[in-house]
XYZ file of C-alpha atoms in Angstrom:
489
model
C 1.451 -20.466 22.093
C 2.195 -19.443 18.863
C 3.125 -21.949 15.739
C 4.325 -21.263 12.445
C 2.241 -19.996 10.119
C 2.084 -22.730 7.673
C 1.184 -25.647 10.302
C -1.637 -23.163 10.760
C -2.495 -23.700 7.801
C -2.316 -27.284 7.891
C -4.498 -27.177 11.026
C -7.792 -25.076 8.654
C -7.565 -27.609 5.686
C -7.189 -30.986 7.917
C -10.389 -29.289 10.218
C -12.394 -28.392 6.824
C -11.552 -32.019 5.889
C -13.585 -33.179 8.522
C -11.198 -33.918 11.044
C -12.078 -33.191 14.267
C -10.226 -30.893 17.088
C -9.318 -33.691 19.084
C -7.726 -35.546 16.130
C -5.729 -32.758 15.197
C -4.628 -31.826 18.130
C -3.242 -35.008 18.641
C -1.227 -35.568 15.301
C 0.653 -32.069 16.335
C 1.127 -32.191 20.140
C -1.059 -29.162 20.452
C -4.106 -28.802 23.043
C -7.358 -28.459 22.020
C -8.128 -24.588 22.817
C -5.110 -23.452 20.888
C -6.138 -25.866 17.677
C -9.653 -23.927 18.499
C -8.220 -20.600 18.299
C -6.454 -20.932 14.672
C -9.696 -22.541 13.665
C -11.810 -19.618 14.218
C -9.266 -16.820 13.517
C -10.385 -14.969 11.279
C -7.689 -12.358 10.393
C -4.273 -13.172 9.324
C -2.939 -9.973 8.197
C 0.777 -9.882 8.925
C 1.196 -6.746 12.196
C 4.161 -5.655 14.450
C 3.363 -5.700 18.016
C 3.575 -2.196 19.180
C 6.762 -1.424 20.894
C 6.967 0.336 24.585
C 10.588 0.013 26.327
C 13.645 0.924 24.663
C 16.803 -1.750 24.367
C 19.504 -1.484 27.242
C 21.596 -1.170 24.182
C 20.276 1.480 22.566
C 22.604 4.109 24.993
C 25.591 2.874 23.337
C 24.808 2.664 19.410
C 27.067 5.100 18.605
C 30.248 2.937 20.073
C 29.109 -0.323 18.317
C 28.120 1.748 15.043
C 31.804 2.392 15.366
C 33.198 -0.518 15.393
C 31.423 -2.298 12.954
C 32.110 0.540 10.283
C 35.581 -0.400 11.046
C 34.956 -3.935 10.639
C 34.250 -2.992 6.903
C 38.267 -2.980 6.409
C 39.107 -6.079 8.801
C 39.446 -9.361 7.562
C 35.953 -11.378 7.624
C 36.685 -13.406 10.228
C 38.342 -11.163 12.337
C 34.626 -8.909 12.704
C 33.531 -7.966 15.981
C 30.806 -10.916 16.800
C 27.689 -9.963 19.299
C 29.716 -11.651 22.345
C 32.847 -9.446 21.243
C 30.413 -6.405 21.659
C 29.108 -7.173 24.735
C 32.993 -7.995 26.105
C 34.186 -4.898 25.220
C 30.638 -3.156 26.070
C 31.678 -4.559 29.187
C 34.912 -3.374 29.841
C 35.439 -0.263 28.541
C 32.171 1.407 29.219
C 30.850 -0.233 31.773
C 27.647 -1.897 30.563
C 25.706 -4.107 32.497
C 23.384 -6.267 30.116
C 23.110 -9.452 28.825
C 24.894 -10.663 26.093
C 21.662 -11.343 24.469
C 20.627 -8.073 25.160
C 23.598 -7.061 22.333
C 22.847 -9.874 19.294
C 19.702 -8.628 19.586
C 20.242 -5.557 19.068
C 22.709 -6.630 16.686
C 20.413 -7.814 14.923
C 17.609 -5.589 14.618
C 20.533 -3.176 12.595
C 21.561 -5.859 10.688
C 17.963 -6.489 9.860
C 17.351 -2.773 9.164
C 20.229 -2.618 7.161
C 20.064 -5.680 4.787
C 19.719 -4.392 0.964
C 16.225 -5.211 -0.536
C 6.582 -29.222 0.113
C 6.854 -29.014 -3.129
C 4.536 -28.097 -5.460
C 2.726 -30.521 -8.200
C 0.789 -29.414 -11.204
C -1.882 -30.883 -12.347
C -3.375 -31.855 -15.910
C -7.081 -32.746 -15.280
C -8.134 -29.228 -13.732
C -10.751 -29.583 -11.076
C -13.401 -26.982 -10.282
C -12.144 -24.360 -7.763
C -8.590 -24.440 -8.591
C -6.779 -20.939 -9.963
C -3.719 -20.386 -11.890
C -1.927 -17.262 -11.683
C 0.768 -15.271 -13.650
C 1.555 -11.608 -14.669
C 2.459 -9.668 -17.087
C 3.231 -6.312 -18.545
C 1.819 -3.757 -20.803
C 1.555 -0.481 -21.023
C -1.187 2.520 -20.249
C -2.508 5.811 -20.389
C -2.752 7.569 -16.442
C -3.401 10.614 -15.614
C -2.574 11.500 -18.944
C 0.998 9.941 -19.021
C 1.652 6.084 -21.081
C 3.450 4.328 -18.307
C 4.895 0.572 -17.845
C 1.740 -1.433 -16.181
C 1.449 -4.559 -14.772
C -1.010 -6.732 -15.419
C -2.143 -9.314 -12.888
C -3.936 -12.788 -14.971
C -5.607 -15.507 -13.372
C -7.660 -17.830 -14.787
C -10.200 -21.080 -13.405
C -8.941 -23.486 -16.506
C -11.938 -26.131 -15.035
C -14.315 -23.470 -16.949
C -12.063 -20.785 -18.470
C -13.587 -18.306 -16.818
C -9.943 -15.187 -16.803
C -9.484 -12.141 -14.969
C -6.754 -9.733 -14.805
C -6.435 -5.927 -13.211
C -3.732 -3.095 -13.656
C -1.214 -3.257 -10.710
C 2.046 -0.343 -10.425
C 4.503 -3.804 -9.425
C 4.968 -7.419 -9.051
C 6.096 -7.410 -4.994
C 4.744 -9.549 -2.577
C 1.612 -6.528 -1.833
C 0.690 -6.340 -5.493
C 0.470 -10.090 -5.507
C -1.474 -10.292 -2.606
C -3.403 -7.235 -2.620
C -4.398 -7.819 -6.180
C -5.763 -11.358 -5.240
C -7.760 -9.831 -3.070
C -9.164 -7.170 -5.405
C -10.534 -10.110 -8.338
C -11.465 -12.714 -5.749
C -14.026 -10.142 -3.489
C -15.304 -9.189 -7.594
C -15.873 -12.837 -8.295
C -17.561 -13.180 -4.611
C -15.275 -16.409 -3.756
C -11.867 -17.711 -2.495
C -10.582 -20.659 -4.875
C -9.400 -23.686 -2.892
C -6.205 -24.414 -4.746
C -4.247 -21.969 -6.682
C -1.166 -22.140 -9.073
C 1.681 -19.553 -9.267
C 5.293 -20.667 -11.133
C 8.755 -19.538 -8.396
C 7.926 -16.111 -8.595
C 11.013 -14.852 -5.726
C 8.374 -12.250 -4.395
C 6.351 -15.378 -3.563
C 8.476 -17.989 -2.544
C 12.576 -18.900 -1.861
C 13.988 -21.673 -3.758
C 16.894 -23.114 -1.085
C 19.259 -26.020 -1.975
C 17.384 -29.535 -2.271
C 14.830 -27.780 -4.210
C 13.164 -26.805 -0.955
C 10.160 -23.307 -1.181
C 9.950 -21.492 1.557
C 6.851 -18.802 1.292
C 7.999 -15.277 2.189
C 5.954 -14.299 5.459
C 3.294 -12.120 4.248
C 2.174 -14.736 1.255
C 1.740 -17.489 3.415
C -0.296 -15.127 5.944
C -2.204 -14.234 2.371
C -2.886 -18.067 1.997
C -3.441 -19.177 5.511
C -5.815 -15.856 5.629
C -7.959 -17.329 3.196
C -7.434 -21.399 3.391
C -6.013 -21.187 0.014
C -3.769 -24.171 -1.531
C -1.202 -23.112 -3.073
C 0.918 -25.157 -5.429
C 4.039 -24.379 -8.037
C 5.225 -25.418 -11.308
C 8.910 -26.839 -11.899
C 11.612 -24.172 -13.106
C 10.685 -23.506 -16.923
C 7.480 -25.368 -16.917
C 5.123 -22.866 -18.255
C 3.072 -25.484 -20.042
C 2.321 -26.915 -16.423
C -0.048 -23.514 -15.713
C -0.049 -23.286 -19.452
C -4.114 -21.844 -19.272
C -2.933 -18.888 -17.271
C 0.451 -18.436 -19.532
C -2.162 -18.273 -22.870
C -4.434 -15.966 -20.566
C -1.585 -13.173 -20.353
C -1.494 -12.690 -24.277
C -5.087 -13.178 -24.934
C -6.311 -10.296 -22.332
C -3.147 -7.946 -23.307
C -4.383 -8.242 -27.454
C -8.321 -8.186 -26.548
C -8.419 -5.855 -23.121
C -5.163 -3.453 -23.964
C -5.407 -3.032 -27.547
C -5.351 -0.140 -28.241
C -3.568 1.007 -25.396
C -6.298 2.331 -22.355
C -6.364 5.427 -20.978
C -7.718 6.224 -17.370
C -7.065 8.423 -14.169
C -5.685 5.937 -11.924
C -4.673 2.413 -12.142
C -7.638 1.622 -9.894
C -9.671 2.933 -12.367
C -8.240 1.262 -15.052
C -9.172 -2.456 -13.030
C -12.601 -1.531 -12.402
C -12.406 -1.356 -16.609
C -10.850 -4.230 -17.081
C -12.947 -6.242 -14.141
C -16.044 -4.755 -16.385
C -14.489 -6.194 -19.439
C -13.496 -9.802 -17.861
C -17.736 -10.455 -17.004
C -18.420 -9.988 -20.080
C -16.102 -13.209 -20.878
C -18.244 -15.178 -19.251
C -20.898 -15.425 -22.046
C -18.256 -16.841 -24.419
C -18.437 -20.653 -25.160
C -15.571 -22.517 -23.889
C -13.114 -23.765 -25.965
C -13.774 -27.350 -25.929
C -16.795 -28.080 -24.253
C -18.949 -26.326 -26.078
C -20.637 -24.986 -22.706
C -21.030 -21.496 -21.601
C -18.281 -20.360 -19.497
C -20.713 -18.459 -17.343
C -22.110 -21.698 -16.791
C -19.179 -23.864 -16.238
C -18.014 -20.602 -13.780
C -20.956 -21.249 -11.291
C -19.451 -25.193 -11.055
C -16.206 -23.242 -9.535
C -17.631 -21.223 -7.572
C -20.335 -24.116 -6.161
C -16.977 -26.239 -5.659
C -14.764 -22.500 -3.807
C -15.811 -20.405 -0.542
C -16.834 -18.411 0.609
C -14.889 -14.862 1.007
C -13.994 -14.157 5.031
C -15.634 -11.589 7.087
C -12.204 -9.498 7.341
C -10.339 -8.602 4.028
C -6.175 -9.607 3.605
C -4.423 -6.320 4.647
C -0.952 -6.532 2.122
C 1.066 -4.707 3.965
C 4.445 -6.048 5.195
C 5.975 -3.648 8.168
C 9.831 -3.269 8.554
C 11.251 -0.420 10.777
C 13.571 2.560 9.344
C 15.506 5.178 11.074
C 15.296 8.315 10.575
C 17.974 10.882 9.347
C 18.828 13.868 10.653
C 16.847 16.003 7.916
C 13.555 13.295 8.908
C 13.994 11.267 5.787
C 13.301 7.433 5.313
C 14.849 4.849 3.070
C 12.433 2.458 1.709
C 12.923 -0.045 -1.632
C 15.820 2.797 -2.548
C 13.336 5.576 -1.898
C 13.606 8.580 -0.355
C 10.019 9.511 1.664
C 9.635 12.522 4.384
C 8.605 11.749 8.067
C 9.715 15.032 9.307
C 12.602 16.550 10.858
C 10.642 16.168 14.281
C 11.574 12.715 14.638
C 15.211 12.950 13.365
C 17.349 9.805 14.777
C 14.022 7.952 15.945
C 12.804 4.394 14.943
C 9.602 4.060 13.091
C 7.517 1.323 11.322
C 7.026 1.335 7.983
C 3.866 -0.233 6.252
C 4.319 -0.821 2.510
C 1.050 -1.636 0.678
C 1.314 -1.759 -3.320
C 0.192 1.506 -3.625
C 0.388 3.511 -0.329
C 2.789 3.506 2.815
C 1.850 4.069 6.557
C 4.315 4.963 8.481
C 3.754 4.970 12.550
C 5.176 5.946 15.371
C 6.727 2.491 17.771
C 3.281 2.668 19.688
C 1.615 2.229 16.156
C 0.518 5.915 16.275
C 0.234 7.009 12.287
C 2.233 9.430 11.863
C 1.591 10.462 7.947
C 0.370 7.978 4.828
C 1.366 8.909 1.249
C 1.394 7.043 -2.245
C 4.284 4.451 -2.628
C 6.348 5.631 -5.902
C 7.623 2.599 -7.571
C 9.827 4.153 -10.369
C 13.320 5.195 -9.081
C 14.247 8.975 -8.309
C 16.809 10.595 -6.722
C 14.381 12.692 -4.752
C 12.321 12.474 -1.383
C 9.238 12.066 -1.552
C 7.161 14.909 0.473
C 4.009 15.720 1.818
C 3.805 19.275 1.967
C 2.189 19.145 5.472
C 4.301 17.784 6.797
C 7.414 19.958 5.520
C 4.970 22.268 7.287
C 5.154 20.906 10.271
C 8.657 21.193 10.369
C 8.661 24.709 9.197
C 6.517 26.364 11.818
C 9.360 24.750 14.133
C 12.159 26.297 12.224
C 10.476 29.696 9.689
C 13.525 30.539 8.888
C 13.526 27.616 6.601
C 11.498 28.392 4.482
C 14.068 30.763 1.884
C 15.287 27.097 0.800
C 12.656 24.591 1.619
C 11.644 22.240 -0.883
C 8.051 23.102 -0.216
C 8.659 26.710 -2.212
C 7.839 24.639 -5.252
C 4.452 23.041 -4.368
C 3.517 27.135 -3.796
C 2.833 29.462 -6.389
C 5.458 32.587 -6.231
C 2.817 35.687 -5.553
C 2.850 33.765 -2.402
C 5.946 32.349 -1.980
C 7.400 36.293 -2.151
C 4.443 37.434 0.687
C 5.748 35.131 2.618
C 9.602 35.970 2.000
C 8.678 39.692 3.260
C 7.356 38.949 6.656
C 9.224 38.880 10.147
C 9.994 35.854 11.913
C 6.997 35.807 13.985
C 4.656 36.746 11.142
C 6.323 33.570 8.900
C 5.521 31.448 11.716
C 1.866 32.552 12.639
C 0.901 32.368 8.601
C 2.586 28.879 7.905
C 1.270 27.659 11.024
C -2.351 29.300 9.886
C -1.795 27.379 6.468
C -1.063 23.706 8.228
C -4.234 23.496 10.416
C -6.123 25.044 7.438
C -4.703 22.334 4.964
C -5.932 19.342 7.526
C -9.746 20.498 6.881
C -9.421 21.705 3.611
C -6.636 20.338 1.628
C -3.097 21.551 1.277
C -3.896 22.077 -2.635
C -7.307 24.328 -1.516
C -5.421 26.550 1.483
C -2.864 27.842 -0.778
C -5.055 28.210 -4.004
C -7.084 30.599 -1.442
C -4.118 31.888 0.006
C -2.807 33.308 -3.291
C -6.141 34.067 -3.901
C -6.374 36.325 -0.974
C -2.568 37.953 -2.118
C -2.894 38.702 -5.090
C -5.693 40.594 -4.415
C -4.388 43.139 -1.913
C -5.683 41.860 0.900
C -3.777 40.710 4.384
C -3.114 37.438 4.571
C -4.803 36.249 7.614
C -7.106 33.579 9.231
C -10.439 35.738 8.716
C -9.420 36.288 5.131
C -8.300 32.893 4.367
C -11.125 31.056 5.778
C -13.623 33.377 3.954
C -12.218 32.399 0.836
C -12.177 28.763 1.452
C -15.299 28.648 2.715
C -17.029 31.129 -0.935
C -14.761 28.702 -2.801
C -16.422 25.421 -1.210
C -19.851 27.335 -1.552
C -21.624 25.808 -5.013
C -22.251 28.783 -6.996
C -25.923 29.835 -7.366
C -27.192 30.505 -10.927
C -28.303 34.247 -11.090
C -32.195 34.445 -11.560
C -33.112 36.075 -14.290
C -36.368 38.644 -13.834
C -39.600 38.142 -15.163
C -40.729 40.894 -17.373
C -44.780 41.793 -17.531
C -45.818 43.657 -20.266
C -48.753 44.111 -19.241
C -47.543 46.864 -17.334
C -47.050 48.939 -20.358
C -50.757 48.004 -21.957
C -51.847 49.241 -18.465
C -50.209 52.710 -18.480
C -51.190 52.882 -21.747
C -54.677 53.363 -21.207
C -54.345 55.012 -17.974
C -52.487 57.550 -20.162
C -55.714 57.938 -22.533
C -58.153 57.864 -20.069
C -56.307 61.375 -18.358
C -56.096 62.753 -21.302
C -59.663 62.601 -22.225
């Protein structure tokens, strides 16, 4: 039996508060085994169930899509419903499935096409309470000045403050960032206070709050109680509102530099640890000593970290791309027309087939761009099937001109063989290293084949040993001089 995540969270909190399994089961009309399952469960990460069977409606998808296309110009009240589509499929195409099957198909299609109890404010902050907010700043990442998002948290009882750098303010970034901070400090606060961020909560008429699925699962995974401020009431979490400005002025001036956001976050967390030596602005005690009370009143980290990943289904278009949050990602032209599972994380995108076997994992792109995000190795996968496409392939921008020219001159079978060789060695050595080695072979005038490329790659990986310097023994000359003198005598 599966129960709503919100009830699972309540069950865990009541059990931690000392309520018996039997009493919880009675209150919610559940079996004791069901209550025990959610109390003992460690991992609440959201994962889709593998899909193994096709819908009976799939063979009629083009027909249905044609009808839905016609609906776009029809009056709103004269458009196809699930029942009407089912009736037309039976009458016009001999469909033998149920109306439920049609409605399930229609619901999944609309989901794929879709565009992207009240809280309270505590004024006397108790230990093990955390306030959360986002701020914006600039940083130099890998030599480029970029806009970044600073996830800041405070523990208002002790005034301990922490922050990390993230690429956005999505629910995946919220959950991932909070996990990183909790793992850094080594415990889980009992209460977190948020504003009404759209990534976390949706407010419906009547001022009802509905948590997004991933965020709700995150709270349940760690057993956290979330409270929310009233609209336009930043003073209800004034500790973190002030901390955002304080951390930005004291840790991001001058503009910091790092190779990656993860590297910048490590710098920020280390600086935040140093703030524990300051004294509390009102209690005149060391913040670090008060922070120990926060820790004692908090909960231990679970054995499994939460996977902050939103899963969705996407259809691969005719050239092998999927569209995710306004960005195109190339997953392979051999997958055209197929549905794939897409896992969206703060820093990456994972693509799996419907049996949850990984196809590719690539960096998530946040900046809006008209260009398709490409993994060169995935392009090689397609080019080995259609090597004639190499002359117009976007992979050419990843390859030196001399190597492109060399491959262009090959016959079609030889071209396929070369592309297959580069693809296979890219899995072992990396695409960039393999292409660099291949260009070196071609530039040196040698034939590019498996022996020459393998030797060049292995040599590039071996550390260059220092050539030993000869030691000259000058006493040899003294002995020779004495021998010559003796001979002349």
